[in-house]
Coordinates of N, CA and C in Angstrom, one line a residue:
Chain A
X208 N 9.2 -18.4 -3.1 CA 8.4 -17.2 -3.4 C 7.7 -16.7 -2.2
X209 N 7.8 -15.5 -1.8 CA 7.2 -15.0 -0.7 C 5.4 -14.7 -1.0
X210 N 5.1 -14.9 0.3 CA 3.3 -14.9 0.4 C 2.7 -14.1 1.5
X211 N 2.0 -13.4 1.1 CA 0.8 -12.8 1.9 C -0.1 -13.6 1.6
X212 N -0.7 -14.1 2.5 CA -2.4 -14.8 2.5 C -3.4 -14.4 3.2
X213 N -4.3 -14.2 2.2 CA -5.4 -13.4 3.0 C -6.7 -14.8 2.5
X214 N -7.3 -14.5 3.9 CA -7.9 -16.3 3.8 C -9.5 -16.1 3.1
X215 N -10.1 -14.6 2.5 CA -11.1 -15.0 1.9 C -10.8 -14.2 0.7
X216 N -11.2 -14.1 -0.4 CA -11.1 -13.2 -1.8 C -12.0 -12.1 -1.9
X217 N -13.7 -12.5 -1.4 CA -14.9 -12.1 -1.0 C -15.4 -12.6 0.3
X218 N -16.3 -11.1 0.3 CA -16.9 -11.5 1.6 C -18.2 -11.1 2.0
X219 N -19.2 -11.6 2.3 CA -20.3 -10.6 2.4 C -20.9 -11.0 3.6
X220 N -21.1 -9.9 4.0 CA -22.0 -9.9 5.7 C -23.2 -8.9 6.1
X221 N -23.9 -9.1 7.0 CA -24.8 -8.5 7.3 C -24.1 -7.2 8.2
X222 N -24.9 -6.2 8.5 CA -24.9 -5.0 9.0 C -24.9 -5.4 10.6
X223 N -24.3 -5.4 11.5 CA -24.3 -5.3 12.7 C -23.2 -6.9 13.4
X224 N -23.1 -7.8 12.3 CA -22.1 -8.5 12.5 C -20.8 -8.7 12.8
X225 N -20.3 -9.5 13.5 CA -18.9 -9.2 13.6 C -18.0 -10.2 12.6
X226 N -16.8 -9.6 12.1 CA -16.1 -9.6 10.5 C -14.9 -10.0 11.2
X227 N -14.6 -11.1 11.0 CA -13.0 -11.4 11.2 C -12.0 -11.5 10.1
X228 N -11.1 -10.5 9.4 CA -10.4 -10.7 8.0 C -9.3 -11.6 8.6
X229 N -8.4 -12.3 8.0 CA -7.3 -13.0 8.4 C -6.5 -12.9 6.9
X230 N -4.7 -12.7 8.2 CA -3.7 -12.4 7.4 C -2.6 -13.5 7.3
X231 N -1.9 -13.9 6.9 CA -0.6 -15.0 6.7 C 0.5 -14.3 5.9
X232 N 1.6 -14.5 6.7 CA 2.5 -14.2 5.5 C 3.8 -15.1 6.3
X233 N 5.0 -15.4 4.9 CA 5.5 -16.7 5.7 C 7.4 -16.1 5.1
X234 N 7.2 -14.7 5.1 CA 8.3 -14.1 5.5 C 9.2 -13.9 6.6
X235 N 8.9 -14.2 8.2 CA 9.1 -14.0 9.2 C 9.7 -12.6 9.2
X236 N 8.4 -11.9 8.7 CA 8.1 -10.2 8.7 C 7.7 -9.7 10.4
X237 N 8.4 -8.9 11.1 CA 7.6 -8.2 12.0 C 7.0 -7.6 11.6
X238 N 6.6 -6.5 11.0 CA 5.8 -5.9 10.0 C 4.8 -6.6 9.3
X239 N 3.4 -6.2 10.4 CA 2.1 -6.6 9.2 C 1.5 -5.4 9.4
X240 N 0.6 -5.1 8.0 CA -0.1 -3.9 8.0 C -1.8 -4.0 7.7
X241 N -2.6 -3.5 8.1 CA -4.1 -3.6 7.1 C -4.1 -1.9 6.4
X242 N -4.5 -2.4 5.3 CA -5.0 -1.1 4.7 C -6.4 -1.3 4.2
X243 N -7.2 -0.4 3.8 CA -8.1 -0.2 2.9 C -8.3 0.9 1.8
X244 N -8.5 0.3 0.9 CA -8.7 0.8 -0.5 C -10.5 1.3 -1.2
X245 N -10.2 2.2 -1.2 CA -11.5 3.0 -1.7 C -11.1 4.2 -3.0
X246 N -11.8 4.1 -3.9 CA -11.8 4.6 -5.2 C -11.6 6.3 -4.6
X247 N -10.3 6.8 -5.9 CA -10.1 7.9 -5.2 C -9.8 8.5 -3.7
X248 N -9.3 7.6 -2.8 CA -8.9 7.4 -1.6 C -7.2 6.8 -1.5
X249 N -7.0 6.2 -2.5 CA -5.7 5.4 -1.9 C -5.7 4.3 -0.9
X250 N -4.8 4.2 -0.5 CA -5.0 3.0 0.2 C -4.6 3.4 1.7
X251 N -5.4 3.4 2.9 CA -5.6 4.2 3.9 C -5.2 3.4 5.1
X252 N -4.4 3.6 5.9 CA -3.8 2.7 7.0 C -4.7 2.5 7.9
X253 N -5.2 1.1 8.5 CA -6.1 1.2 9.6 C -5.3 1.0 10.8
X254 N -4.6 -0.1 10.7 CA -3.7 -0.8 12.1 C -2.5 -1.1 11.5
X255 N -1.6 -1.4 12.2 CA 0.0 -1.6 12.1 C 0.4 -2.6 13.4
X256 N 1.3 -3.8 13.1 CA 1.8 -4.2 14.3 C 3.2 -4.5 13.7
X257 N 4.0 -4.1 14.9 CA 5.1 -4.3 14.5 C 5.8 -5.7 15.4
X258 N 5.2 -6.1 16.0 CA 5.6 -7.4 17.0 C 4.5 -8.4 17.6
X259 N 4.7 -9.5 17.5 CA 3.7 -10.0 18.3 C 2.8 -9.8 19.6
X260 N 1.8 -9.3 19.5 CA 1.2 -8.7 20.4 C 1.0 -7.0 20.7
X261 N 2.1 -6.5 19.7 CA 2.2 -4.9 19.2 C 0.9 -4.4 18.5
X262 N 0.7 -3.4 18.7 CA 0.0 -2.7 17.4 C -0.4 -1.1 17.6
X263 N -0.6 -0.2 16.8 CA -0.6 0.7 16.6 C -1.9 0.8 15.2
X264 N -2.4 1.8 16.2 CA -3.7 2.7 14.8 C -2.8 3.5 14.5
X265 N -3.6 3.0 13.0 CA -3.2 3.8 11.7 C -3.9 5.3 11.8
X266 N -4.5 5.3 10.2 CA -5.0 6.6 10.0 C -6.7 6.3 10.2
X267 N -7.1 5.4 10.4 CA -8.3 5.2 10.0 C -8.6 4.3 11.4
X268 N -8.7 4.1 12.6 CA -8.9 3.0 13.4 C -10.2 2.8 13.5
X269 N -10.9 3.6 13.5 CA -12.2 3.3 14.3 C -13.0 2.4 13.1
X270 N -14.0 2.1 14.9 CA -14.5 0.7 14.5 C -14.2 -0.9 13.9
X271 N -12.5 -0.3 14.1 CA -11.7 -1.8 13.3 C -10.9 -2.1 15.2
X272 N -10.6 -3.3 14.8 CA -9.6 -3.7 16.1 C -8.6 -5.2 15.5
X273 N -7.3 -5.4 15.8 CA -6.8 -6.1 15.7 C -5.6 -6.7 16.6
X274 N -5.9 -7.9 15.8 CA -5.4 -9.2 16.9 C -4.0 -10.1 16.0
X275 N -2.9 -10.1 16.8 CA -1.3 -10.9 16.6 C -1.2 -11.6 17.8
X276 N -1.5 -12.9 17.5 CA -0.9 -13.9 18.5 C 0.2 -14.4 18.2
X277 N 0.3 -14.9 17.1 CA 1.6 -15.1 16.6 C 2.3 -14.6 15.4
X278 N 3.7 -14.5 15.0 CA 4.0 -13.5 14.6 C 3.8 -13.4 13.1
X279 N 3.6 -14.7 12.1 CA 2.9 -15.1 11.1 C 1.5 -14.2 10.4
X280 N 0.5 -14.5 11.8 CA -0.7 -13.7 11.6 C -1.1 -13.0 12.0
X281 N -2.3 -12.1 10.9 CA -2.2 -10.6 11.9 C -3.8 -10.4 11.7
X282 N -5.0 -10.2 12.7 CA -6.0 -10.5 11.8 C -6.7 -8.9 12.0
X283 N -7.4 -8.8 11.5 CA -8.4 -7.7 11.7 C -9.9 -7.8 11.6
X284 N -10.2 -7.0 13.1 CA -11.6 -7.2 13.4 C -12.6 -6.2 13.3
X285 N -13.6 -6.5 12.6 CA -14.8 -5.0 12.6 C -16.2 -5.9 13.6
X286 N -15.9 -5.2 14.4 CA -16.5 -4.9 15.8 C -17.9 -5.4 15.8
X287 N -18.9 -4.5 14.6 CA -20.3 -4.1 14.4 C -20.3 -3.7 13.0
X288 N -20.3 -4.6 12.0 CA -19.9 -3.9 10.6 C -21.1 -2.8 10.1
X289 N -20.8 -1.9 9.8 CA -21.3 -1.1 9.0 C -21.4 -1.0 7.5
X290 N -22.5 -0.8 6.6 CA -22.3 -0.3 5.4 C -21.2 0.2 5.1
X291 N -20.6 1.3 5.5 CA -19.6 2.3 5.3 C -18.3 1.2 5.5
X292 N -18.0 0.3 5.7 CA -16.9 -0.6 6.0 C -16.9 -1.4 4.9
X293 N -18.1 -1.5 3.6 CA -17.6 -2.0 2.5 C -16.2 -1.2 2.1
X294 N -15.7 -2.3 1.4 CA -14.8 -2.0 0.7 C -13.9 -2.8 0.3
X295 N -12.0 -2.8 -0.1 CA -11.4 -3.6 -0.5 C -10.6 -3.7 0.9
X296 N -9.8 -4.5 1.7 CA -9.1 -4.6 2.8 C -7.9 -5.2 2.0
X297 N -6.6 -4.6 2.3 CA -5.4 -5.2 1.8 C -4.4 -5.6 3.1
X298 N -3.9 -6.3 3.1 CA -3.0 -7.2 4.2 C -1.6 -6.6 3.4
X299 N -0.7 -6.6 4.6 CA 1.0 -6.3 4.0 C 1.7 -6.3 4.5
X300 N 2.9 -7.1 4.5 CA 4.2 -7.4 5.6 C 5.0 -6.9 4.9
X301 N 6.1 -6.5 6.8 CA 7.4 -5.8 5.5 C 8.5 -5.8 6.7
X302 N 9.6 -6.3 6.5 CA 10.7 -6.4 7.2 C 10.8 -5.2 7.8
X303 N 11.7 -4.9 9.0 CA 12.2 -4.0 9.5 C 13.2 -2.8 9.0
X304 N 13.5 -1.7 8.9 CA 14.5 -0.8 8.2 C 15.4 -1.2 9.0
X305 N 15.5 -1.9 10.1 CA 17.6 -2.4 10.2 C 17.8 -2.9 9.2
X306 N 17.2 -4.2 8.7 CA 17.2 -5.1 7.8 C 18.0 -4.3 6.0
X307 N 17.1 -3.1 5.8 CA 17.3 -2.6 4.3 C 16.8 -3.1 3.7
X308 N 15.7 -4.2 3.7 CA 14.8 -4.6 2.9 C 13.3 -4.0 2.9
X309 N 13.1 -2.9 2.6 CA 12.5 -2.3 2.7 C 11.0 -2.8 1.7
X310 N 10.9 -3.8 1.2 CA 9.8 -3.8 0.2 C 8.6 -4.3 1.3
X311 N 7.3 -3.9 0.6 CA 6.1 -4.7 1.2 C 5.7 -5.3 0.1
X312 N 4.8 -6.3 1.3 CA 4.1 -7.5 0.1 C 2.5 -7.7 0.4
X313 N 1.9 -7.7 -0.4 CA 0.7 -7.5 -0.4 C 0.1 -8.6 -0.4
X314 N -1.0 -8.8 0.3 CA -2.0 -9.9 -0.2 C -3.1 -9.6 -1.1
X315 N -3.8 -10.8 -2.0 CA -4.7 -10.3 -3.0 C -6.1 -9.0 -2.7
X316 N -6.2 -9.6 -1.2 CA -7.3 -8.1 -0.6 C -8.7 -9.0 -0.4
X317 N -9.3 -8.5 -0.1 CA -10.5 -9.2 0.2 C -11.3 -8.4 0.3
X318 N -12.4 -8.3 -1.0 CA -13.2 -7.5 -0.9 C -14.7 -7.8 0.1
X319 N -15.0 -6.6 0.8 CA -16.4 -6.8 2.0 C -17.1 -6.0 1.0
X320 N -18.8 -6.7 1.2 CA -19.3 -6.2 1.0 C -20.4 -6.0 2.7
X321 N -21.0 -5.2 2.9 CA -21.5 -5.3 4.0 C -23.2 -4.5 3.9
X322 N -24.4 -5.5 3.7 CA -25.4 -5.1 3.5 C -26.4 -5.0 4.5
Chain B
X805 N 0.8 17.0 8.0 CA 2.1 16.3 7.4 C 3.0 15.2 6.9
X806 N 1.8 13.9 7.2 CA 2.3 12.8 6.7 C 1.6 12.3 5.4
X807 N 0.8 13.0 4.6 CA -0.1 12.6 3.4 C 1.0 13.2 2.6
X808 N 0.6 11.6 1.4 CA 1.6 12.2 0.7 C 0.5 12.4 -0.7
X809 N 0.5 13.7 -1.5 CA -0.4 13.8 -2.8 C -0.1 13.2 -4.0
X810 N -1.2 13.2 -5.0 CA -0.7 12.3 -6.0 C -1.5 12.8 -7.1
X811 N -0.8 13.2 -8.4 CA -2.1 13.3 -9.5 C -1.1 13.0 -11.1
X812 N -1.9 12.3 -11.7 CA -3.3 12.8 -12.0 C -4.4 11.2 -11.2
X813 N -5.3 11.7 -11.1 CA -6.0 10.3 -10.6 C -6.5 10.0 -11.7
X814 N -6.5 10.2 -13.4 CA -6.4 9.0 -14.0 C -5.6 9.7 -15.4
X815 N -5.0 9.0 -15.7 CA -4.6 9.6 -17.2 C -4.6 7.8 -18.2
X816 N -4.6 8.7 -19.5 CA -5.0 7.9 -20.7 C -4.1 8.3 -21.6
X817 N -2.9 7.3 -21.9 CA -1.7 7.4 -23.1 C -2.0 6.8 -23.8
X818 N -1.4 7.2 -24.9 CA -1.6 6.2 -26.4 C 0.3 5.4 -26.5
X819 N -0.3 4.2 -26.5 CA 1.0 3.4 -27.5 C 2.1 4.3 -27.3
X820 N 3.6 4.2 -27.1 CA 4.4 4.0 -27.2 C 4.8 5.5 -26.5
X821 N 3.8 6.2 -26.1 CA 3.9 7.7 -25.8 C 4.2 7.2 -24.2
X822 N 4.7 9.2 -23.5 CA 5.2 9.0 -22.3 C 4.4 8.9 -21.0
X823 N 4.1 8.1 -20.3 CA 3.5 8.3 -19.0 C 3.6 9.0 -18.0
X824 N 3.4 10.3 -16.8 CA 4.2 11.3 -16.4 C 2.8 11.0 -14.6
X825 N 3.4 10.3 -14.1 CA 2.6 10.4 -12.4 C 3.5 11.1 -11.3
X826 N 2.5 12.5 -10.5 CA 3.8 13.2 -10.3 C 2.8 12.9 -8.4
X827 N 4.0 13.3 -7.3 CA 4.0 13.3 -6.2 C 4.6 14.2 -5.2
X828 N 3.7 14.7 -4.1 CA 4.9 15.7 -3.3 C 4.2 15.2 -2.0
X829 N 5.0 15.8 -1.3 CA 5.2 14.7 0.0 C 5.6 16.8 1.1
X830 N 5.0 16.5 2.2 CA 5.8 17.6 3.4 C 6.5 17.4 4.4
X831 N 6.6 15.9 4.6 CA 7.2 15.6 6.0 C 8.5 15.0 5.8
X832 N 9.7 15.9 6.0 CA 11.1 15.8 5.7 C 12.1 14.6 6.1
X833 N 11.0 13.9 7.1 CA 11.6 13.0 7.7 C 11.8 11.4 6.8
X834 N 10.4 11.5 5.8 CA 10.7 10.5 4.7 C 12.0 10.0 4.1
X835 N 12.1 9.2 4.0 CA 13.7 8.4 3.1 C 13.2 7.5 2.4
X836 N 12.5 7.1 2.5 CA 12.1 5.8 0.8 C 10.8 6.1 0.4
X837 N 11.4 6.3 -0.9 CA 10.1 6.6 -1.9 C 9.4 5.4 -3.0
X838 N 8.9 4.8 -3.2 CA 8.4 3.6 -3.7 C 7.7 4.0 -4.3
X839 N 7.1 3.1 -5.7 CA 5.9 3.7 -6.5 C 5.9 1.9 -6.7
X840 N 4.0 1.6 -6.1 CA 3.8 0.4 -6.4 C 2.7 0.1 -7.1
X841 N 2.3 -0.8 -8.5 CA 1.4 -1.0 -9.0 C 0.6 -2.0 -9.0
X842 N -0.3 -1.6 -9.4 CA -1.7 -2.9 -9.4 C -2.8 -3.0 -10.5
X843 N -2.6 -4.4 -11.1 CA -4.0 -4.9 -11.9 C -4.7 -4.9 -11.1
X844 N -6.2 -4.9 -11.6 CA -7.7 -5.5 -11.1 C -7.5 -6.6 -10.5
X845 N -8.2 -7.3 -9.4 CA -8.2 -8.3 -8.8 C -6.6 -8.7 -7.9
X846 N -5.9 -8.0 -8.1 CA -4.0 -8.0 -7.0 C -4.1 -7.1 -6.2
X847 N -3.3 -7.6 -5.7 CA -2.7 -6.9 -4.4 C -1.8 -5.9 -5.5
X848 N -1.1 -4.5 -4.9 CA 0.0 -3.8 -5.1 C 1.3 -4.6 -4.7
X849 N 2.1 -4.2 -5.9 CA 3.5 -4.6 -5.7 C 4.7 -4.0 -5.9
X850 N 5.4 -4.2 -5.7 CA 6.6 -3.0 -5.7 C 7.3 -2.9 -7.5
X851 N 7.4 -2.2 -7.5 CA 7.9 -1.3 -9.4 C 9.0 -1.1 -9.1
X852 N 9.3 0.1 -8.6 CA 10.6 0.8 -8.3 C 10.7 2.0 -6.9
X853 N 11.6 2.0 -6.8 CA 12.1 3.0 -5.2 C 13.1 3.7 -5.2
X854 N 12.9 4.9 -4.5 CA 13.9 5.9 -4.4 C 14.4 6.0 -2.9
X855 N 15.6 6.6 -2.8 CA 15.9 7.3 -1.9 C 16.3 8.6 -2.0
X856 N 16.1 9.5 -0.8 CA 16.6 11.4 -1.3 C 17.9 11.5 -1.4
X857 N 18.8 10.3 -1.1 CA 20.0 11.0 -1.5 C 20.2 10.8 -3.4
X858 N 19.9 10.4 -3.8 CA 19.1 10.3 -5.5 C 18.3 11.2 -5.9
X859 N 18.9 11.8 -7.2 CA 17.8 12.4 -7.8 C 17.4 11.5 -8.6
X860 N 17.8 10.3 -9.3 CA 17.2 9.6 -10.2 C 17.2 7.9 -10.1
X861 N 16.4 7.0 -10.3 CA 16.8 6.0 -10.6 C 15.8 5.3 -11.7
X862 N 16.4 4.7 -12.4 CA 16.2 4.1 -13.5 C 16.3 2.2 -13.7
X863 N 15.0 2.0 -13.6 CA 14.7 0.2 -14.2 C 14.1 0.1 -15.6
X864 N 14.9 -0.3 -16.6 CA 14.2 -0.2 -17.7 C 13.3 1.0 -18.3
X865 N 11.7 0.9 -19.0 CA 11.2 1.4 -19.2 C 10.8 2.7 -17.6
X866 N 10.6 2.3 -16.6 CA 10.1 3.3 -15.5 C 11.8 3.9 -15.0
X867 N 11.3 5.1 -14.9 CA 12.4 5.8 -13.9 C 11.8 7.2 -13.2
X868 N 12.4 6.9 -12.0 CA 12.1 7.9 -11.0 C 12.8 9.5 -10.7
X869 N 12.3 10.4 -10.8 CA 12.9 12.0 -10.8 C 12.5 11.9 -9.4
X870 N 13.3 12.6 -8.7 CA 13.4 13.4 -7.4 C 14.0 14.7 -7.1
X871 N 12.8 15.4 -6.5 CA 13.6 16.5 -6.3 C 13.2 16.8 -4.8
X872 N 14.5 17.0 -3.9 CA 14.3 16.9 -2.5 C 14.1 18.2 -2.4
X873 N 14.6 19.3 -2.6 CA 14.0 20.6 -2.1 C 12.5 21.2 -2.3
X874 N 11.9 20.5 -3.6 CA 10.8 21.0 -3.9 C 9.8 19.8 -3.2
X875 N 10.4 19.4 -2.8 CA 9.5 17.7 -1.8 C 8.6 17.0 -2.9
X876 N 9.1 16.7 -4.0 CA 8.3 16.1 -5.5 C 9.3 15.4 -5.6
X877 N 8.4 13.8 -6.0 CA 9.2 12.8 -6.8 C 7.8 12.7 -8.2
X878 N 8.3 11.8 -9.1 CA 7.5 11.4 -10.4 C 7.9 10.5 -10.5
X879 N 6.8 9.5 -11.4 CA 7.3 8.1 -12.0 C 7.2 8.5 -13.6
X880 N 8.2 8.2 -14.0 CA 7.9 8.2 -16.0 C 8.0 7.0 -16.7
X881 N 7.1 6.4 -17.6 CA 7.3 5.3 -18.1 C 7.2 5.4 -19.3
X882 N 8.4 5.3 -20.1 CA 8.7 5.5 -21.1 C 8.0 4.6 -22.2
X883 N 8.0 4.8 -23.4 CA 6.8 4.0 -24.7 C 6.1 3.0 -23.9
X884 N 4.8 3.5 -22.8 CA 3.9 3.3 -22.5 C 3.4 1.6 -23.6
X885 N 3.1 1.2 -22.7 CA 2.6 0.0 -23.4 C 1.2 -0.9 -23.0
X886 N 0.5 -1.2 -23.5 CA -0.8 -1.4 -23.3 C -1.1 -2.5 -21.6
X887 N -0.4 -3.1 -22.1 CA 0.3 -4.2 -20.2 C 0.3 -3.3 -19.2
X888 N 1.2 -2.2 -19.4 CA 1.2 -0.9 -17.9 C 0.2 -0.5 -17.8
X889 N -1.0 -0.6 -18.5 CA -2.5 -0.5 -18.1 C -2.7 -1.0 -16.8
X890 N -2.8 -0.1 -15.4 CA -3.3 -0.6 -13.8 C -2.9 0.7 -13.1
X891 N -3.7 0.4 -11.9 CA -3.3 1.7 -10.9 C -1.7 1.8 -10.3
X892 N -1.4 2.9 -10.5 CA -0.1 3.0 -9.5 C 0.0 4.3 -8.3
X893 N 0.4 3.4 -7.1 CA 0.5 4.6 -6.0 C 2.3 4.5 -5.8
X894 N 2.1 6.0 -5.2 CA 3.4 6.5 -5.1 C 3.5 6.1 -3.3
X895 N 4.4 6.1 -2.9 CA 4.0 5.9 -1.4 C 5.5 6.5 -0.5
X896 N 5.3 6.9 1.0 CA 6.8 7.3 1.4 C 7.1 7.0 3.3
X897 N 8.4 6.4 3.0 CA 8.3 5.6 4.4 C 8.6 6.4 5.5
X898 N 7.9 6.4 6.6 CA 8.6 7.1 7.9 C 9.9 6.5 8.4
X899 N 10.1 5.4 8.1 CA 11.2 4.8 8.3 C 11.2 4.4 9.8
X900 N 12.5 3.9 10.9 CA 12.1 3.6 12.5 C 11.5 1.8 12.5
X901 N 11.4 1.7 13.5 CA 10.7 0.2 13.5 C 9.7 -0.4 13.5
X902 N 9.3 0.9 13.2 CA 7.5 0.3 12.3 C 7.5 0.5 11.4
X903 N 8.5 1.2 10.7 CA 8.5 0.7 8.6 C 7.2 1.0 8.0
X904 N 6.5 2.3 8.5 CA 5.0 2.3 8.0 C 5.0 3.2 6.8
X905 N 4.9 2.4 5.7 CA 4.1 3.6 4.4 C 3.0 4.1 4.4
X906 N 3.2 5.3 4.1 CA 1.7 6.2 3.7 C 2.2 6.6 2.2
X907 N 0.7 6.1 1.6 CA 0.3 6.1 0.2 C -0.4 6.9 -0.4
X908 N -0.1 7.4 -1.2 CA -0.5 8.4 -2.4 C -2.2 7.6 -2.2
X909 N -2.7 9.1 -3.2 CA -4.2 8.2 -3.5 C -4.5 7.5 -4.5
X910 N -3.5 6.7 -5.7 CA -3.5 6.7 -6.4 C -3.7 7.0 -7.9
X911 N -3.0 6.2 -9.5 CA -3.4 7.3 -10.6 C -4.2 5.7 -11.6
X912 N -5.2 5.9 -11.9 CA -5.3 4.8 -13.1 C -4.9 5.0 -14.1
X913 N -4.0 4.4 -15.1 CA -3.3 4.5 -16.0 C -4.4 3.5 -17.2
X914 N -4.3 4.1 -17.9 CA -5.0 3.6 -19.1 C -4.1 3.4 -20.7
X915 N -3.6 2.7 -21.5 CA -2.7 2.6 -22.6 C -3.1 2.0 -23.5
X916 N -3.8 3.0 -24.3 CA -4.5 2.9 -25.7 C -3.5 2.2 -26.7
X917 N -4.0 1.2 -27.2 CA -3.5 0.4 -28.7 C -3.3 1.4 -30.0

């Protein structure tokens, strides 16, 4: 059975902290993604890596940064958290389009609260 | 040109009636169309997927309309059933070696007993 693991469910932090989310998935996916989800938003791309050590901003980068050491995990960092960075964070690996396996796989998400 | 739209952001069917989530997309370069759903407390998961050389495909109760010229896809879910109660986003891949989906804003689906 394939897995995204995202290492906390909840989260709550103070305002000016730094937030480390953490991703797993045991696909041997090049493809990890973060997204964030906000009501009436959709789910909004922050970072993308496509290789270890790769990555690419999404739609949303700022004030996020992320880190692939190895190809497994993919974590994502908020710098100085903000209020405005509550929300839901979803994790998601997805094979390459040579492959034709085109599905992604989601982790349960981890909701931040940040006060 | 890479947001793809989505509405209705929420609709409410009764029992056994038709479900209708519609999508249009501008950037021609898309080739897989995916519609993935979610209960409260999950991650999104994959339902079903299109490609533009398809106008239709069909899993059971959900099936997908495409229409490439008009850059609209829809999901329909036929005698709606109170379980398909959860959010579904439509989503569309750039395709290339970063495989990146961009997602609809999603629809909450609600299915009245």
């Amino acid at each position: 059975d394939v897995k995204v693991t995202q290492s906390s469910r909840y989260l709550v932090k103070r305002t000016g902290e730094k937030v480390f989310l953490e991703c797993v998935q045991d696909m041997d996916h090049e493809n990890m993604f973060w997204y964030r989800q906000d009501p009436g938003l959709g789910l909004r791309l922050i970072y993308f890596s496509y290789d270890v050590k790769m990555k690419e901003k999404g739609d949303i980068p700022e004030g996020y940064s992320v880190s692939r050491e190895k190809k497994e995990r993919f974590s994502l960092i908020l710098e100085s958290a903000s209020t405005n960075q509550t929300s839901m964070y979803l994790c998601a690996s997805r094979a390459p389009k040579l492959t034709m396996n085109t599905e992604a796989f989601f982790g349960q998400g981890t909701r931040l609260t940040v006060v | 040109q890479q947001q793809v739209k989505q509405s209705p952001q929420s609709l409410i069917v009764q029992k056994g009636g038709i479900s209708i989530i519609n999508c249009a997309y501008e950037n021609t370069a898309f080739d897989y169309f995916p519609w993935y759903q979610q209960f409260p407390g999950k991650g999104p998961a994959l339902l079903i997927a299109i490609r533009p050389d398809v106008s239709e495909k069909k899993e059971g109760r959900f099936t997908i309309s495409f229409n490439k010229s008009a850059k609209q896809f829809s999901l329909h879910i036929m005698d709606s059933q109170p379980g398909d109660s959860a959010t579904y986003f439509c989503a569309a891949s750039l395709g290339g070696a970063t495989n990146k989906l961009i997602f609809g804003t999603g629809t909450l689906l609600a299915v009245q007993p």
